[in-house]
XYZ file of N, CA and C in Angstrom:
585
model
N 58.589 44.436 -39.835
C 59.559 43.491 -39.321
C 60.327 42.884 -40.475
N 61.390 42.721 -40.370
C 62.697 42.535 -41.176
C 62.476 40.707 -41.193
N 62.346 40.192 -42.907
C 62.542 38.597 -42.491
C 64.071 38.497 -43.028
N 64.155 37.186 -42.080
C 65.595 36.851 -42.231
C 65.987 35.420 -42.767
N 66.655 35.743 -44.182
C 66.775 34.647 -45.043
C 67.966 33.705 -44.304
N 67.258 32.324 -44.161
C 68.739 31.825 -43.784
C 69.317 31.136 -44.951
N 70.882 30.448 -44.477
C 71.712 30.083 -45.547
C 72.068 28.503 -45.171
N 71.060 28.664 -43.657
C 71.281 26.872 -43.252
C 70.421 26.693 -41.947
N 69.769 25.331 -42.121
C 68.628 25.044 -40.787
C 69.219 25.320 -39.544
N 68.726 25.596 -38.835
C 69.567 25.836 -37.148
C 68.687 24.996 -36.812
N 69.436 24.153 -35.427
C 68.811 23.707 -34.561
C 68.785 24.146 -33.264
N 67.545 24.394 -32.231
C 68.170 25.231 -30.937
C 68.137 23.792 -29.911
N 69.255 24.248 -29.149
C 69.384 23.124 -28.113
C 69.414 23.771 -26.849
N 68.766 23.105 -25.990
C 68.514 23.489 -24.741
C 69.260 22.737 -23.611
N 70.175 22.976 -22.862
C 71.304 22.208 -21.891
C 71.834 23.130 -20.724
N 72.320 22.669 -20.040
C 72.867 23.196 -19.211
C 74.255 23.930 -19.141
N 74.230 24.940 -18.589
C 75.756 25.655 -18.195
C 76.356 25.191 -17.443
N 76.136 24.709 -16.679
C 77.117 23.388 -15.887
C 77.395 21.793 -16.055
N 78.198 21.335 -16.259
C 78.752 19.914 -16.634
C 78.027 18.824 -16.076
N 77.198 18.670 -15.140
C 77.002 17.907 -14.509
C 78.161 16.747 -13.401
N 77.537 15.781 -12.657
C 78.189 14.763 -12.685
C 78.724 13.935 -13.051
N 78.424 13.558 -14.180
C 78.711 12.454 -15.055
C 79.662 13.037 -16.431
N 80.526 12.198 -16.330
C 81.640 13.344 -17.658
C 80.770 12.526 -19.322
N 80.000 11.585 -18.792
C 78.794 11.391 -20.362
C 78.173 12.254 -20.414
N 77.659 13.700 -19.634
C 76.633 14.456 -20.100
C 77.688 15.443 -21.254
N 79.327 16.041 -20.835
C 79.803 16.185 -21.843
C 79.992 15.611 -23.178
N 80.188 13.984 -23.004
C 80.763 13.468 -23.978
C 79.494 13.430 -25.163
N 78.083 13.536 -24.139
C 77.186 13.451 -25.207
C 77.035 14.854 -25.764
N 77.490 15.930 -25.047
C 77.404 17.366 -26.238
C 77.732 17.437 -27.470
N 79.335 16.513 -26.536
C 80.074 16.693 -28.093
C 79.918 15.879 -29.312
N 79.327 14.724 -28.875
C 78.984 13.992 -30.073
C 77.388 14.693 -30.648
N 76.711 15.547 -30.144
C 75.682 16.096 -30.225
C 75.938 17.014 -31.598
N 77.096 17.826 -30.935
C 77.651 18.752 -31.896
C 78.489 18.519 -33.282
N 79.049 17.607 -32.799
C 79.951 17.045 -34.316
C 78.483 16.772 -35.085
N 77.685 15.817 -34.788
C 76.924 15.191 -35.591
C 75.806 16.405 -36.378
N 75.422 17.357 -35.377
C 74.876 18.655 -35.786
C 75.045 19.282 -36.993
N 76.736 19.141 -37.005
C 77.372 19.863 -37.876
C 77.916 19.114 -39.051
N 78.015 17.617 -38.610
C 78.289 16.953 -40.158
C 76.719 16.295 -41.061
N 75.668 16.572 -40.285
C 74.408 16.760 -40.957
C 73.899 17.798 -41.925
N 74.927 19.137 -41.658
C 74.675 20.354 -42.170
C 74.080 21.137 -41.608
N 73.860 20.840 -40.229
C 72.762 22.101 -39.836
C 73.509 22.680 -38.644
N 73.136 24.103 -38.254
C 73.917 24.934 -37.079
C 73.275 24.842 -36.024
N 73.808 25.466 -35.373
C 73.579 25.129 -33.636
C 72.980 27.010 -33.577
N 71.917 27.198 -32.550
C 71.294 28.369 -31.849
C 71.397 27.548 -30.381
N 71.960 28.091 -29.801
C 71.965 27.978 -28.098
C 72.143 29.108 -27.558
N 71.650 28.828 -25.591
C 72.260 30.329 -24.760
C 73.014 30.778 -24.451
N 74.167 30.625 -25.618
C 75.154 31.212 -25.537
C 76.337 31.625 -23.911
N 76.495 29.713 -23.487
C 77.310 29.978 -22.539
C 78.323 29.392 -22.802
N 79.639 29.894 -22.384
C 80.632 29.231 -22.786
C 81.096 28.720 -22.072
N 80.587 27.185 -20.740
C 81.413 26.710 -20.042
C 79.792 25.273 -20.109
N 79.996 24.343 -19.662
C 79.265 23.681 -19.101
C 78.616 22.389 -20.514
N 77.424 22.203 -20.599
C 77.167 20.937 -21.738
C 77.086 22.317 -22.417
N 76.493 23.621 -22.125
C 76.672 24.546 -23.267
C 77.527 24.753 -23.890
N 78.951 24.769 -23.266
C 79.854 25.175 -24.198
C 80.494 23.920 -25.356
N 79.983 22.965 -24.536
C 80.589 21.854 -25.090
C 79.749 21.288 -26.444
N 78.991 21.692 -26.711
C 77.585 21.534 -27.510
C 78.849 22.510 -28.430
N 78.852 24.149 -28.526
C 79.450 24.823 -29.300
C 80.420 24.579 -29.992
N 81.528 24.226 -28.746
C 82.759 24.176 -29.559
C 82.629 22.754 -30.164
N 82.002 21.411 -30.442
C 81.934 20.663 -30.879
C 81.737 20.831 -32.565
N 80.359 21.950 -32.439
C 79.712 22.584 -33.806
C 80.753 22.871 -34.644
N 81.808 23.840 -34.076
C 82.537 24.827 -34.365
C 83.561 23.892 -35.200
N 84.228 22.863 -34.089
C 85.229 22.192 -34.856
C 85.090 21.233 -35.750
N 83.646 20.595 -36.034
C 83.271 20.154 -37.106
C 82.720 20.494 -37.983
N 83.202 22.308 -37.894
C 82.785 23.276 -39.239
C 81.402 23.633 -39.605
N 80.628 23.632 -38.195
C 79.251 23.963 -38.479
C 79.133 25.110 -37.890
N 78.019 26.018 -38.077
C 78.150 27.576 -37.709
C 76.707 27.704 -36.625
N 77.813 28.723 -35.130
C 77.171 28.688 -33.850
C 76.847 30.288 -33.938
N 75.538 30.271 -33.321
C 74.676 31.224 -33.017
C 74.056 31.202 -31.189
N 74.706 32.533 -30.706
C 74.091 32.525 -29.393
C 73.428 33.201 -29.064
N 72.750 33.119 -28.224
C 71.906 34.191 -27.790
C 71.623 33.980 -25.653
N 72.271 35.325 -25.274
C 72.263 35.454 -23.602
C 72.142 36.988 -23.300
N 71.008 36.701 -22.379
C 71.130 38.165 -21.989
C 71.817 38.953 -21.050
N 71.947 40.100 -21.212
C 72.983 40.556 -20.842
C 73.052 40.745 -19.285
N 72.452 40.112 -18.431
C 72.178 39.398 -16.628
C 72.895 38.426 -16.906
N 73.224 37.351 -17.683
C 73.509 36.302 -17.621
C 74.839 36.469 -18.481
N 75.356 37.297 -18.618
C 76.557 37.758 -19.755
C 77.882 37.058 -19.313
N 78.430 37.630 -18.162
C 79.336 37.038 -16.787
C 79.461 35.787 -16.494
N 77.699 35.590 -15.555
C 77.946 34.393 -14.906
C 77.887 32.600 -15.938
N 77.398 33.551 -16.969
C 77.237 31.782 -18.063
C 78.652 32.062 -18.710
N 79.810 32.570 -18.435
C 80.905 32.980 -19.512
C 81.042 33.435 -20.684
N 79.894 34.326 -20.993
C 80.121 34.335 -22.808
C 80.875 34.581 -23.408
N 81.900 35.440 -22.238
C 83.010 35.808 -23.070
C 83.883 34.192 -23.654
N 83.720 33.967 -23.031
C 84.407 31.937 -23.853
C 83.224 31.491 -24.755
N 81.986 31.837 -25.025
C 80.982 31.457 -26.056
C 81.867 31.447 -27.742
N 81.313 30.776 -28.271
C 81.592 30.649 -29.515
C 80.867 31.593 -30.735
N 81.175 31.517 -31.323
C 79.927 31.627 -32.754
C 79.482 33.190 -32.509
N 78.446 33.303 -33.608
C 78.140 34.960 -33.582
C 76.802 34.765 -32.254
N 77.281 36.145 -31.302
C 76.731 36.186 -29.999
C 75.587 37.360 -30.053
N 74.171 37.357 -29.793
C 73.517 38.450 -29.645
C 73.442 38.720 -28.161
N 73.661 39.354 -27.562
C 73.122 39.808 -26.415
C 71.560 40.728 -26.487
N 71.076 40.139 -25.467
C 69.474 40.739 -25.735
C 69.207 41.111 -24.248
N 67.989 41.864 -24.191
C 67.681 42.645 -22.558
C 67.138 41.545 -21.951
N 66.495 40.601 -22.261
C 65.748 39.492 -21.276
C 65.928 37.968 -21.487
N 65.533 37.341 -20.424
C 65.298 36.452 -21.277
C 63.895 36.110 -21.728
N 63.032 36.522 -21.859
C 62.177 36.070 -22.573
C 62.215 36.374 -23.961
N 63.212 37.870 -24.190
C 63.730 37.728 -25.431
C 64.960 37.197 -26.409
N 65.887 36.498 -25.369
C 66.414 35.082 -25.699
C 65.961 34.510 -26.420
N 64.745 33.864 -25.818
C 63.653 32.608 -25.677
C 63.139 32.735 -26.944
N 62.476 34.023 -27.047
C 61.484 34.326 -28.328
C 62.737 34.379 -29.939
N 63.740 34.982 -29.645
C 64.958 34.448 -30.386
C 65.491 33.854 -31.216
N 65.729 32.803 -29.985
C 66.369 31.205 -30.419
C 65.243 30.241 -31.052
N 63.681 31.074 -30.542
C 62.390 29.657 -31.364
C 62.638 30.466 -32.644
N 62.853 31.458 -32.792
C 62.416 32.253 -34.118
C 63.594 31.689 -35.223
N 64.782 31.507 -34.952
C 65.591 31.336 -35.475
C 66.305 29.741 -35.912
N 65.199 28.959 -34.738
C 64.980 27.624 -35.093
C 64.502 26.661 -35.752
N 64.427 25.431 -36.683
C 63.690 24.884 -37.062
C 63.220 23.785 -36.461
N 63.949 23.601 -34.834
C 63.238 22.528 -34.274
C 64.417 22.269 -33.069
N 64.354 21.799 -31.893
C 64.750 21.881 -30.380
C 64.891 20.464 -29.936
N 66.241 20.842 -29.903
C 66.877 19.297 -28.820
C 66.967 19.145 -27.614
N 66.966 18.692 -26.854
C 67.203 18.737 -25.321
C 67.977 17.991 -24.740
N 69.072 18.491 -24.071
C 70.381 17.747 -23.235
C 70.685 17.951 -21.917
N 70.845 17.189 -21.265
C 70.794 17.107 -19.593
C 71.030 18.803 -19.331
N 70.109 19.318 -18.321
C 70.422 20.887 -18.116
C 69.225 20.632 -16.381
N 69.255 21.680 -15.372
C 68.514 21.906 -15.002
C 67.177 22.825 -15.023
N 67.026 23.858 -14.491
C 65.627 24.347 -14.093
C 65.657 25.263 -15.620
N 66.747 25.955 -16.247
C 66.243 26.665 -17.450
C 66.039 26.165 -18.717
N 66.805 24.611 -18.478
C 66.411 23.647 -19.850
C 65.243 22.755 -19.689
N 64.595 23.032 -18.515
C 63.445 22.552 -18.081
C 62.290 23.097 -18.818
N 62.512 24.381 -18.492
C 61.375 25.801 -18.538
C 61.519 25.939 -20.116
N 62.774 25.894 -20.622
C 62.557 26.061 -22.141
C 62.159 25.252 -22.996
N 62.052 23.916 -22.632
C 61.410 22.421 -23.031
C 59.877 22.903 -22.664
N 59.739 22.694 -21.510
C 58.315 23.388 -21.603
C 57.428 24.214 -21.647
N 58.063 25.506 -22.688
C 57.486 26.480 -23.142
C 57.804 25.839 -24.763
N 58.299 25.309 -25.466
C 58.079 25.498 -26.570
C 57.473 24.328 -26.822
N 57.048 23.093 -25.896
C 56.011 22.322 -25.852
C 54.379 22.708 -25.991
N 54.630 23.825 -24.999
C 52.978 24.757 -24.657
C 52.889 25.562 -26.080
N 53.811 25.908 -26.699
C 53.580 26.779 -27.533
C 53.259 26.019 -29.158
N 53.860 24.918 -28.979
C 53.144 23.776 -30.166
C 52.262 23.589 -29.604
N 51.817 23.451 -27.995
C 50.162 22.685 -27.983
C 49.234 23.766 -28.231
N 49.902 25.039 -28.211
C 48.293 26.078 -28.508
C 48.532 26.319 -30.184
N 48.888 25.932 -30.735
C 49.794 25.968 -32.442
C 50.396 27.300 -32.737
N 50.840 28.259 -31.603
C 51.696 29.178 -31.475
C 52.634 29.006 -32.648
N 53.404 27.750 -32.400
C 54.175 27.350 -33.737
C 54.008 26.037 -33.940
N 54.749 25.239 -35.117
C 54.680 24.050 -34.987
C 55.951 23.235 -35.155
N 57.080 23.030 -34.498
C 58.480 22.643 -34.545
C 58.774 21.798 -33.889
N 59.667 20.824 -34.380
C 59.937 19.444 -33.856
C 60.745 19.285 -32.184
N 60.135 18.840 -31.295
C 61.082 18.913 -30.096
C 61.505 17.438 -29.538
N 62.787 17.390 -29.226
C 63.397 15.869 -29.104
C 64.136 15.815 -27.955
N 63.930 14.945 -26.880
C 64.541 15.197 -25.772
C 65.776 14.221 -25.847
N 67.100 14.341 -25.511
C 67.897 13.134 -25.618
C 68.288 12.814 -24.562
N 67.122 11.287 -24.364
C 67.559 11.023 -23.201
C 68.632 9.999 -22.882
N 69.925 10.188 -23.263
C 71.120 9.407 -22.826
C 70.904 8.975 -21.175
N 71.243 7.762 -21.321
C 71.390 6.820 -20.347
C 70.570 6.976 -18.935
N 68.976 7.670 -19.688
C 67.767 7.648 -18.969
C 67.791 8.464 -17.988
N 68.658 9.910 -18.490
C 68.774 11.341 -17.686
C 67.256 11.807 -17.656
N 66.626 11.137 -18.758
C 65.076 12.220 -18.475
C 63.675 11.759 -18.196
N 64.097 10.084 -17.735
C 63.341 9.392 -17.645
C 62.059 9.552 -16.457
N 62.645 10.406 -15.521
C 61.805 10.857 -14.020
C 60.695 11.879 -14.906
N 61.311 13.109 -15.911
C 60.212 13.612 -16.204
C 59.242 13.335 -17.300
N 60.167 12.361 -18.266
C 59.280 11.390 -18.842
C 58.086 10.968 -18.537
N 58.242 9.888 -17.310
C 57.270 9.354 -16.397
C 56.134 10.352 -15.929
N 56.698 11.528 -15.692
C 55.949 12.400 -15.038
C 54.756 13.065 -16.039
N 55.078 13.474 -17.716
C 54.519 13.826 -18.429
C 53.493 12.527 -18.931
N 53.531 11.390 -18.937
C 52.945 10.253 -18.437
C 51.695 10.212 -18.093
N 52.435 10.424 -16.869
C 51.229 10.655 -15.467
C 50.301 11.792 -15.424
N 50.681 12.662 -16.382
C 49.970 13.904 -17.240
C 48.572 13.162 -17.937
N 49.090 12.803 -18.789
C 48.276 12.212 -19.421
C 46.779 10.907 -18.440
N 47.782 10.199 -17.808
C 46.409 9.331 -16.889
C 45.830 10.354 -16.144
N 46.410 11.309 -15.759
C 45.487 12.074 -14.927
C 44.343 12.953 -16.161
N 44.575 12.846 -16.829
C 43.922 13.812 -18.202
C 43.747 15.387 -17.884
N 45.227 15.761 -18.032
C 45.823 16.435 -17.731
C 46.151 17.468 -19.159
N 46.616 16.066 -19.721
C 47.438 16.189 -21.093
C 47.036 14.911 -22.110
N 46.588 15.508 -23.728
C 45.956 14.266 -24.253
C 47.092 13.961 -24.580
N 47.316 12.175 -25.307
C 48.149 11.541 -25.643
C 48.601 12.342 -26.647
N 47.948 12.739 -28.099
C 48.232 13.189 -28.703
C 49.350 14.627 -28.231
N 49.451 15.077 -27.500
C 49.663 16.332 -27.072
C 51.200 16.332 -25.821
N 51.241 15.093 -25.566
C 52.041 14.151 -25.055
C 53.092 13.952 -26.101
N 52.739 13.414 -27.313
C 53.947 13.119 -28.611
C 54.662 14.142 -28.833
N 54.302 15.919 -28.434
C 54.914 16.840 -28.906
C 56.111 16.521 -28.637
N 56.891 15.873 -27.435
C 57.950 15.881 -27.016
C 58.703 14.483 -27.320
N 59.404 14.500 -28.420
C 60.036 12.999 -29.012
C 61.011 12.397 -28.022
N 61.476 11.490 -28.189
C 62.376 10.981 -27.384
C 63.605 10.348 -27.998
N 64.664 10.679 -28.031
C 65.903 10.035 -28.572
C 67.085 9.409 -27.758
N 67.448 8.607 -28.125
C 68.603 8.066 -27.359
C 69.849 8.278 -26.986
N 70.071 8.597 -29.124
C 71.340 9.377 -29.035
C 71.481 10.537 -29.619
N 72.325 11.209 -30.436
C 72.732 12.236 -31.283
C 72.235 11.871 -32.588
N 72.359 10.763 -33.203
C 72.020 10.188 -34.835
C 70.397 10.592 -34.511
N 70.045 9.912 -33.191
C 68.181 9.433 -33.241
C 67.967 10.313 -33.496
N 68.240 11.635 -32.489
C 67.555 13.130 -32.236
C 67.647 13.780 -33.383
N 68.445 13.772 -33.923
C 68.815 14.547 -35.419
C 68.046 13.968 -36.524
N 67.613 12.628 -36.589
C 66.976 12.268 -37.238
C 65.529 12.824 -37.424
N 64.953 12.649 -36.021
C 63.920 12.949 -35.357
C 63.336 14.058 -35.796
N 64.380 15.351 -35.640
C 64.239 16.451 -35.910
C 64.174 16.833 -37.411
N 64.709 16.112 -38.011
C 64.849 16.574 -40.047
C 63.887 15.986 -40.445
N 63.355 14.817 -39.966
C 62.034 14.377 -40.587
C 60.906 14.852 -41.261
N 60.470 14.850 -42.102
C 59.963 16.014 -42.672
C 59.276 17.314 -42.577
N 60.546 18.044 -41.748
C 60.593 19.493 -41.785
C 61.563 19.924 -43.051
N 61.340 20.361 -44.070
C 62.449 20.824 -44.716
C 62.736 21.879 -44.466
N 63.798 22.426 -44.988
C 64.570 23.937 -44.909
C 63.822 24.178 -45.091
N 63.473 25.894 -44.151
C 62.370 27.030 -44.492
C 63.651 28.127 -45.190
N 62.939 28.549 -45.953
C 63.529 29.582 -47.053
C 63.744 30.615 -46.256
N 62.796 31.056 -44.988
C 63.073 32.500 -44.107
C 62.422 32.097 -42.718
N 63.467 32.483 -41.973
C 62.588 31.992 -40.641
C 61.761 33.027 -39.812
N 61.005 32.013 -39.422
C 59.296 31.955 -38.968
C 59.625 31.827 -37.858
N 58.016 32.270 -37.138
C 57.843 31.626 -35.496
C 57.265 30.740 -35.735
């Protein structure tokens, strides 16, 4: 297996292809993305080009930070990639998306999305709790979009379900500065990325 030297930290973010209701779930992409990119670090997402996804990208893009996608080729069409940004892999699955974007990551943000930014929050949660890997994950919960499953991972825990400790995997940020913070904390640049 081929390692691959990078030339700058990526961060993978997990969001939705659709905009939501609220025109703050955009406005927070884009401040997601500027800030991404005037920190120095690039964006790995699923490479859709319409929705908080795209808006996450082209944010990166125009504040001169460098976008990496990754969608498979089922989802090629209906997520728009042809409007995606940045250098695009198309891959056969998604679980090889998934396996991908952790590989190519140094640590995972999370922005209002439904059922696949759900599933990808909590697979790379499960995969720090078995020490599969060990990478920083930060949910941003603007104006208490994630507060229901917050509560719920919680209630994980009283039920002893989930230890506290094991509970922290998943940080919590407010805004774009927090999460980014959150995430650089002492992880430094890896010289070649790892799972």
């Amino acid at each position: 297996m081929q390692t691959v030297v990078e030339k700058s930290a990526k961060i993978a973010v997990f969001c939705g292809a659709r905009p939501g209701v609220h025109p703050e779930h955009l406005l927070l992409a884009e401040q997601f993305g500027t800030t991404l990119a005037r920190r120095g670090l690039d964006l790995v997402y699923g490479a859709g080009g319409v929705g908080v996804m795209g808006a996450v990208a082209d944010a990166v893009l125009a504040a001169g930070g460098g976008v990496t996608g990754v969608i498979p080729r089922s989802l090629h069409e209906r997520e728009r990639a042809d409007n995606a940004q940045g250098a695009i892999f198309v891959v056969r699955s998604m679980h090889e998306r998934k396996a991908l974007m952790y590989r190519l990551s140094i640590g995972f943000a999370v922005l209002p999305g439904g059922l696949g930014t759900l599933d990808e929050l909590m697979e790379v949660a499960t995969w720090n709790q078995l020490s599969i890997m060990r990478k920083p994950i930060v949910v941003v919960n603007h104006r208490g979009f994630f507060d229901p499953m917050l509560q719920m991972l919680d209630h994980l825990v009283e039920e002893g379900f989930l230890r506290a400790e094991e509970r922290r995997l998943i940080q919590v940020a407010q805004d774009a500065e927090e999460a980014i913070d959150q995430l650089s904390a002492g992880h430094p640049v890896p010289a070649a990325a790892t799972a």
